[in-house]
mmCIF file of C-alpha atoms and ligand atoms in Angstrom:
data_model
loop_
_atom_site.group_PDB
_atom_site.id
_atom_site.type_symbol
_atom_site.label_atom_id
_atom_site.label_comp_id
_atom_site.label_asym_id
_atom_site.label_seq_id
_atom_site.Cartn_x
_atom_site.Cartn_y
_atom_site.Cartn_z
ATOM 1 C CA UNK A 1 19.845 7.890 -7.039
ATOM 2 C CA UNK A 2 19.317 4.222 -6.192
ATOM 3 C CA UNK A 3 17.869 3.796 -2.695
ATOM 4 C CA UNK A 4 17.091 0.745 -0.584
ATOM 5 C CA UNK A 5 14.034 1.145 1.587
ATOM 6 C CA UNK A 6 11.748 -0.900 3.785
ATOM 7 C CA UNK A 7 8.072 -0.213 3.339
ATOM 8 C CA UNK A 8 4.414 -1.143 3.160
ATOM 9 C CA UNK A 9 2.405 -0.912 -0.059
ATOM 10 C CA UNK A 10 -0.777 0.976 0.873
ATOM 11 C CA UNK A 11 -2.114 1.405 -2.641
ATOM 12 C CA UNK A 12 -1.548 -0.343 -5.954
ATOM 13 C CA UNK A 13 -3.245 0.989 -9.082
ATOM 14 C CA UNK A 14 -3.088 -0.954 -12.330
ATOM 15 C CA UNK A 15 -1.425 0.898 -15.198
ATOM 16 C CA UNK A 16 -2.104 -0.640 -18.571
ATOM 17 C CA UNK A 17 -1.904 -4.395 -18.892
ATOM 18 C CA UNK A 18 1.364 -5.016 -17.100
ATOM 19 C CA UNK A 19 2.382 -2.134 -14.813
ATOM 20 C CA UNK A 20 1.342 -0.715 -11.464
ATOM 21 C CA UNK A 21 1.626 2.593 -9.668
ATOM 22 C CA UNK A 22 2.328 1.909 -6.003
ATOM 23 C CA UNK A 23 2.063 4.075 -2.929
ATOM 24 C CA UNK A 24 4.632 2.799 -0.447
ATOM 25 C CA UNK A 25 4.988 4.047 3.132
ATOM 26 C CA UNK A 26 8.730 3.706 3.631
ATOM 27 C CA UNK A 27 10.754 3.932 6.822
ATOM 28 C CA UNK A 28 13.371 6.064 5.135
ATOM 29 C CA UNK A 29 11.486 8.586 2.975
ATOM 30 C CA UNK A 30 7.903 8.571 4.213
ATOM 31 C CA UNK A 31 5.316 8.150 1.454
ATOM 32 C CA UNK A 32 6.614 7.365 -2.028
ATOM 33 C CA UNK A 33 4.776 7.000 -5.346
ATOM 34 C CA UNK A 34 6.638 4.221 -7.137
ATOM 35 C CA UNK A 35 6.158 2.926 -10.660
ATOM 36 C CA UNK A 36 6.407 -0.872 -10.903
ATOM 37 C CA UNK A 37 7.051 -1.846 -14.484
ATOM 38 C CA UNK A 38 5.718 -5.375 -14.972
ATOM 39 C CA UNK A 39 4.223 -5.304 -11.455
ATOM 40 C CA UNK A 40 1.006 -6.923 -12.709
ATOM 41 C CA UNK A 41 2.685 -9.828 -14.465
ATOM 42 C CA UNK A 42 2.931 -13.181 -12.734
ATOM 43 C CA UNK A 43 6.272 -13.766 -14.446
ATOM 44 C CA UNK A 44 7.704 -10.543 -12.999
ATOM 45 C CA UNK A 45 10.055 -10.585 -9.999
ATOM 46 C CA UNK A 46 8.228 -7.453 -8.842
ATOM 47 C CA UNK A 47 4.776 -9.051 -8.767
ATOM 48 C CA UNK A 48 4.545 -10.182 -5.097
ATOM 49 C CA UNK A 49 6.146 -7.022 -3.772
ATOM 50 C CA UNK A 50 3.694 -4.956 -5.831
ATOM 51 C CA UNK A 51 0.615 -6.379 -4.136
ATOM 52 C CA UNK A 52 -1.378 -4.082 -1.905
ATOM 53 C CA UNK A 53 -0.311 -4.679 1.741
ATOM 54 C CA UNK A 54 3.009 -6.253 0.769
ATOM 55 C CA UNK A 55 5.725 -5.285 3.230
ATOM 56 C CA UNK A 56 9.386 -5.739 2.564
ATOM 57 C CA UNK A 57 12.593 -4.414 1.071
ATOM 58 C CA UNK A 58 12.476 -2.308 -2.070
ATOM 59 C CA UNK A 59 15.212 -0.978 -4.306
ATOM 60 C CA UNK A 60 14.054 2.171 -6.054
ATOM 61 C CA UNK A 61 15.571 4.471 -8.634
ATOM 62 C CA UNK A 62 14.593 7.744 -6.984
ATOM 63 C CA UNK A 63 14.677 10.908 -9.072
ATOM 64 C CA UNK A 64 12.995 14.264 -8.671
ATOM 65 C CA UNK A 65 10.286 13.387 -11.162
ATOM 66 C CA UNK A 66 9.708 9.663 -10.754
ATOM 67 C CA UNK A 67 10.488 6.683 -8.573
ATOM 68 C CA UNK A 68 10.984 3.455 -10.501
ATOM 69 C CA UNK A 69 10.905 0.121 -8.722
ATOM 70 C CA UNK A 70 13.924 -2.025 -9.491
ATOM 71 C CA UNK A 71 13.773 -4.838 -6.958
ATOM 72 C CA UNK A 72 11.149 -6.001 -4.501
ATOM 73 C CA UNK A 73 11.497 -8.564 -1.747
ATOM 74 C CA UNK A 74 8.228 -9.012 0.124
ATOM 75 C CA UNK A 75 8.703 -10.246 3.688
ATOM 76 C CA UNK A 76 5.001 -10.146 4.575
ATOM 77 C CA UNK A 77 1.893 -10.092 2.398
ATOM 78 C CA UNK A 78 -0.826 -10.284 5.098
ATOM 79 C CA UNK A 79 -2.457 -13.009 3.078
ATOM 80 C CA UNK A 80 -5.179 -13.533 5.698
ATOM 81 C CA UNK A 81 -6.724 -10.198 4.721
ATOM 82 C CA UNK A 82 -7.806 -11.651 1.411
ATOM 83 C CA UNK A 83 -9.792 -14.400 3.103
ATOM 84 C CA UNK A 84 -12.088 -12.111 5.076
ATOM 85 C CA UNK A 85 -14.004 -9.361 3.314
ATOM 86 C CA UNK A 86 -14.612 -7.407 6.519
ATOM 87 C CA UNK A 87 -10.936 -7.495 7.511
ATOM 88 C CA UNK A 88 -9.859 -6.526 4.017
ATOM 89 C CA UNK A 89 -12.339 -3.620 3.895
ATOM 90 C CA UNK A 90 -11.003 -2.325 7.204
ATOM 91 C CA UNK A 91 -7.432 -2.746 5.970
ATOM 92 C CA UNK A 92 -8.319 -0.531 2.989
ATOM 93 C CA UNK A 93 -9.508 2.192 5.385
ATOM 94 C CA UNK A 94 -6.344 1.900 7.499
ATOM 95 C CA UNK A 95 -4.215 2.093 4.347
ATOM 96 C CA UNK A 96 -6.040 5.182 3.100
ATOM 97 C CA UNK A 97 -5.727 7.028 6.416
ATOM 98 C CA UNK A 98 -2.023 6.211 6.700
ATOM 99 C CA UNK A 99 -1.475 7.299 3.127
ATOM 100 C CA UNK A 100 -3.101 10.653 3.978
ATOM 101 C CA UNK A 101 -1.171 11.171 7.182
ATOM 102 C CA UNK A 102 2.361 10.219 6.146
ATOM 103 C CA UNK A 103 3.846 12.808 3.779
ATOM 104 C CA UNK A 104 6.404 12.458 0.995
ATOM 105 C CA UNK A 105 9.978 12.788 2.249
ATOM 106 C CA UNK A 106 8.797 12.775 5.889
ATOM 107 C CA UNK A 107 9.568 9.450 7.544
ATOM 108 C CA UNK A 108 7.034 8.467 10.216
ATOM 109 C CA UNK A 109 7.989 5.062 11.536
ATOM 110 C CA UNK A 110 5.536 5.001 14.480
ATOM 111 C CA UNK A 111 2.587 5.463 12.094
ATOM 112 C CA UNK A 112 3.964 2.776 9.782
ATOM 113 C CA UNK A 113 4.401 0.430 12.748
ATOM 114 C CA UNK A 114 0.854 1.136 13.955
ATOM 115 C CA UNK A 115 -0.482 0.196 10.515
ATOM 116 C CA UNK A 116 1.663 -2.948 10.418
ATOM 117 C CA UNK A 117 0.464 -3.996 13.882
ATOM 118 C CA UNK A 118 -3.179 -3.505 12.931
ATOM 119 C CA UNK A 119 -2.796 -5.351 9.612
ATOM 120 C CA UNK A 120 -1.039 -8.236 11.351
ATOM 121 C CA UNK A 121 -3.777 -8.610 13.977
ATOM 122 C CA UNK A 122 -6.470 -8.374 11.283
ATOM 123 C CA UNK A 123 -4.735 -10.781 8.940
ATOM 124 C CA UNK A 124 -4.222 -13.376 11.664
ATOM 125 C CA UNK A 125 -7.794 -12.936 12.906
ATOM 126 C CA UNK A 126 -6.492 -12.261 16.426
ATOM 127 C CA UNK A 127 -9.054 -9.536 17.156
ATOM 128 C CA UNK A 128 -12.447 -8.574 15.783
ATOM 129 C CA UNK A 129 -12.162 -5.954 13.016
ATOM 130 C CA UNK A 130 -14.315 -3.457 14.961
ATOM 131 C CA UNK A 131 -11.848 -3.592 17.866
ATOM 132 C CA UNK A 132 -8.847 -3.164 15.572
ATOM 133 C CA UNK A 133 -10.597 -0.144 14.082
ATOM 134 C CA UNK A 134 -11.138 1.453 17.507
ATOM 135 C CA UNK A 135 -7.518 0.930 18.531
ATOM 136 C CA UNK A 136 -6.217 2.191 15.189
ATOM 137 C CA UNK A 137 -8.328 5.350 15.367
ATOM 138 C CA UNK A 138 -7.433 6.151 18.948
ATOM 139 C CA UNK A 139 -3.720 5.577 18.412
ATOM 140 C CA UNK A 140 -3.854 7.648 15.209
ATOM 141 C CA UNK A 141 -5.054 10.642 17.249
ATOM 142 C CA UNK A 142 -1.851 10.254 19.231
ATOM 143 C CA UNK A 143 0.209 10.117 16.022
ATOM 144 C CA UNK A 144 -1.484 13.316 14.850
ATOM 145 C CA UNK A 145 -0.790 14.974 18.201
ATOM 146 C CA UNK A 146 -4.479 15.664 18.805
ATOM 147 C CA UNK A 147 -5.284 12.908 21.297
ATOM 148 C CA UNK A 148 -7.821 13.701 24.020
ATOM 149 C CA UNK A 149 -6.743 14.382 27.600
ATOM 150 C CA UNK A 150 -8.636 11.642 29.397
ATOM 151 C CA UNK A 151 -6.938 11.958 32.761
ATOM 152 C CA UNK A 152 -10.014 13.602 34.267
ATOM 153 C CA UNK A 153 -12.305 16.616 34.099
ATOM 154 C CA UNK A 154 -10.297 19.552 32.732
ATOM 155 C CA UNK A 155 -12.055 21.928 35.141
ATOM 156 C CA UNK A 156 -12.164 20.149 38.499
ATOM 157 C CA UNK A 157 -9.798 17.255 37.819
ATOM 158 C CA UNK A 158 -12.180 14.549 39.004
ATOM 159 C CA UNK A 159 -11.872 11.164 37.380
ATOM 160 C CA UNK A 160 -14.429 9.176 39.368
ATOM 161 C CA UNK A 161 -17.602 10.333 37.619
ATOM 162 C CA UNK A 162 -20.021 7.937 35.918
ATOM 163 C CA UNK A 163 -20.017 9.963 32.723
ATOM 164 C CA UNK A 164 -18.353 12.916 30.976
ATOM 165 C CA UNK A 165 -18.564 15.263 28.037
ATOM 166 C CA UNK A 166 -15.721 15.083 25.529
ATOM 167 C CA UNK A 167 -15.124 18.135 23.359
ATOM 168 C CA UNK A 168 -13.772 16.556 20.207
ATOM 169 C CA UNK A 169 -11.968 19.506 18.695
ATOM 170 C CA UNK A 170 -9.955 20.491 21.766
ATOM 171 C CA UNK A 171 -9.793 17.031 23.348
ATOM 172 C CA UNK A 172 -11.043 18.248 26.729
ATOM 173 C CA UNK A 173 -13.065 16.159 29.110
ATOM 174 C CA UNK A 174 -15.597 17.712 31.466
ATOM 175 C CA UNK A 175 -17.586 16.039 34.168
ATOM 176 C CA UNK A 176 -21.349 16.334 34.582
ATOM 177 C CA UNK A 177 -20.891 19.142 37.171
ATOM 178 C CA UNK A 178 -18.589 21.232 34.976
ATOM 179 C CA UNK A 179 -20.487 20.700 31.760
ATOM 180 C CA UNK A 180 -19.438 22.786 28.770
ATOM 181 C CA UNK A 181 -21.670 25.449 27.236
ATOM 182 C CA UNK A 182 -24.358 24.064 24.988
ATOM 183 C CA UNK A 183 -23.741 20.535 26.181
ATOM 184 C CA UNK A 184 -26.053 18.017 24.558
ATOM 185 C CA UNK A 185 -28.880 16.755 26.753
ATOM 186 C CA UNK A 186 -28.682 13.256 25.311
ATOM 187 C CA UNK A 187 -26.918 11.251 22.638
ATOM 188 C CA UNK A 188 -29.377 12.402 19.960
ATOM 189 C CA UNK A 189 -28.222 16.004 20.486
ATOM 190 C CA UNK A 190 -24.565 15.190 19.958
ATOM 191 C CA UNK A 191 -22.813 16.695 17.012
ATOM 192 C CA UNK A 192 -24.328 20.160 17.220
ATOM 193 C CA UNK A 193 -22.202 23.271 17.551
ATOM 194 C CA UNK A 194 -19.046 22.211 19.400
ATOM 195 C CA UNK A 195 -19.048 18.486 18.559
ATOM 196 C CA UNK A 196 -19.392 17.164 22.037
ATOM 197 C CA UNK A 197 -19.897 13.501 22.795
ATOM 198 C CA UNK A 198 -20.920 11.803 25.991
ATOM 199 C CA UNK A 199 -18.605 9.145 27.370
ATOM 200 C CA UNK A 200 -19.184 6.905 30.353
ATOM 201 C CA UNK A 201 -16.461 6.446 32.933
ATOM 202 C CA UNK A 202 -15.880 2.913 31.602
ATOM 203 C CA UNK A 203 -15.376 4.239 28.069
ATOM 204 C CA UNK A 204 -12.969 6.924 29.253
ATOM 205 C CA UNK A 205 -10.994 4.349 31.211
ATOM 206 C CA UNK A 206 -10.838 1.970 28.225
ATOM 207 C CA UNK A 207 -9.728 4.732 25.846
ATOM 208 C CA UNK A 208 -7.067 5.849 28.288
ATOM 209 C CA UNK A 209 -5.724 2.300 28.436
ATOM 210 C CA UNK A 210 -5.567 1.992 24.649
ATOM 211 C CA UNK A 211 -3.701 5.288 24.396
ATOM 212 C CA UNK A 212 -1.177 4.517 27.123
ATOM 213 C CA UNK A 213 -0.644 0.777 26.556
ATOM 214 C CA UNK A 214 2.544 -0.686 25.189
ATOM 215 C CA UNK A 215 2.206 -1.910 21.616
ATOM 216 C CA UNK A 216 1.786 -5.524 22.689
ATOM 217 C CA UNK A 217 -1.152 -4.668 24.948
ATOM 218 C CA UNK A 218 -2.919 -1.951 22.997
ATOM 219 C CA UNK A 219 -5.621 -4.264 21.605
ATOM 220 C CA UNK A 220 -6.951 -5.129 25.073
ATOM 221 C CA UNK A 221 -10.441 -3.677 25.130
ATOM 222 C CA UNK A 222 -13.120 -4.262 27.768
ATOM 223 C CA UNK A 223 -15.285 -7.354 27.425
ATOM 224 C CA UNK A 224 -18.508 -5.315 27.673
ATOM 225 C CA UNK A 225 -19.811 -5.111 24.106
ATOM 226 C CA UNK A 226 -21.684 -1.841 24.709
ATOM 227 C CA UNK A 227 -18.561 -0.117 25.976
ATOM 228 C CA UNK A 228 -16.577 -1.339 22.950
ATOM 229 C CA UNK A 229 -19.260 -0.283 20.469
ATOM 230 C CA UNK A 230 -19.677 3.148 21.993
ATOM 231 C CA UNK A 231 -15.919 3.667 22.200
ATOM 232 C CA UNK A 232 -15.694 2.719 18.529
ATOM 233 C CA UNK A 233 -18.222 5.403 17.637
ATOM 234 C CA UNK A 234 -16.319 8.022 19.663
ATOM 235 C CA UNK A 235 -12.909 7.086 18.236
ATOM 236 C CA UNK A 236 -14.248 7.312 14.682
ATOM 237 C CA UNK A 237 -15.899 10.667 15.224
ATOM 238 C CA UNK A 238 -12.800 12.000 16.943
ATOM 239 C CA UNK A 239 -10.353 10.943 14.237
ATOM 240 C CA UNK A 240 -12.498 11.923 11.241
ATOM 241 C CA UNK A 241 -13.179 15.387 12.643
ATOM 242 C CA UNK A 242 -9.468 15.975 13.054
ATOM 243 C CA UNK A 243 -8.639 14.596 9.612
ATOM 244 C CA UNK A 244 -11.524 16.683 8.192
ATOM 245 C CA UNK A 245 -12.336 13.989 5.709
ATOM 246 C CA UNK A 246 -14.851 11.256 5.062
ATOM 247 C CA UNK A 247 -13.558 7.962 3.774
ATOM 248 C CA UNK A 248 -15.406 5.882 1.178
ATOM 249 C CA UNK A 249 -13.333 2.918 2.333
ATOM 250 C CA UNK A 250 -14.824 3.409 5.806
ATOM 251 C CA UNK A 251 -18.372 3.607 4.427
ATOM 252 C CA UNK A 252 -17.750 0.369 2.552
ATOM 253 C CA UNK A 253 -16.325 -1.333 5.647
ATOM 254 C CA UNK A 254 -19.386 -0.314 7.632
ATOM 255 C CA UNK A 255 -21.729 -1.723 4.996
ATOM 256 C CA UNK A 256 -19.825 -5.001 4.920
ATOM 257 C CA UNK A 257 -19.645 -5.281 8.697
ATOM 258 C CA UNK A 258 -23.444 -5.042 8.939
ATOM 259 C CA UNK A 259 -23.914 -8.154 6.764
HETATM 260 ZN ZN1 ZN B 1 -15.523 18.696 36.695
#
């Protein structure tokens, strides 16, 4: 069956001297493994559309066993990613997470659009990579349906406390008066038993805004660098614990971002 799809190339592996195996997150069929014959060759009409992070229209011969790329028309290539090592390392992490989350034959347009938004902002240099990472991770928890309830303490309902405990696996917030069992005494104790992190009121407020903002406003993070850094650590821990996976692309990004 010949299908026309719109999608984002999240992985492109060289096959021999001239071909590529692509992973494309499509609007119509979710994740697709697509063979691009000649995708490596500059003379090929498939070359631009076979680049990692290309986004556009693809015509694919879709069979039960294989998907063969027939036509590719890249509308965006996010060229700016290739000019900044830190941005490109983060883009690799985003691509890997999205490729894990979106399944074959299960369209997930909101996740695709989240990835596209993040890649656009990164590529254009509109936000610092660490902020894009925080927003991506928090919004991914929403896509996975495991986002934290940050409206207030889950026991007493108060939302005016200076700091809280966040139970990562059930997404519940508790205030300092209603602290959970075996709550850590300080940040160094975090990560034992229940995976509980401490969040200040400012961090909770900022995370809540990222989760509830319209797409155009979701990258608005507080100006306080400490709040942003701490929120980034929480968002990463939260997402990775729910995905139950460590990402080498993330380790690499972190190394690069320290330079
Ligand atoms: Zn409480």
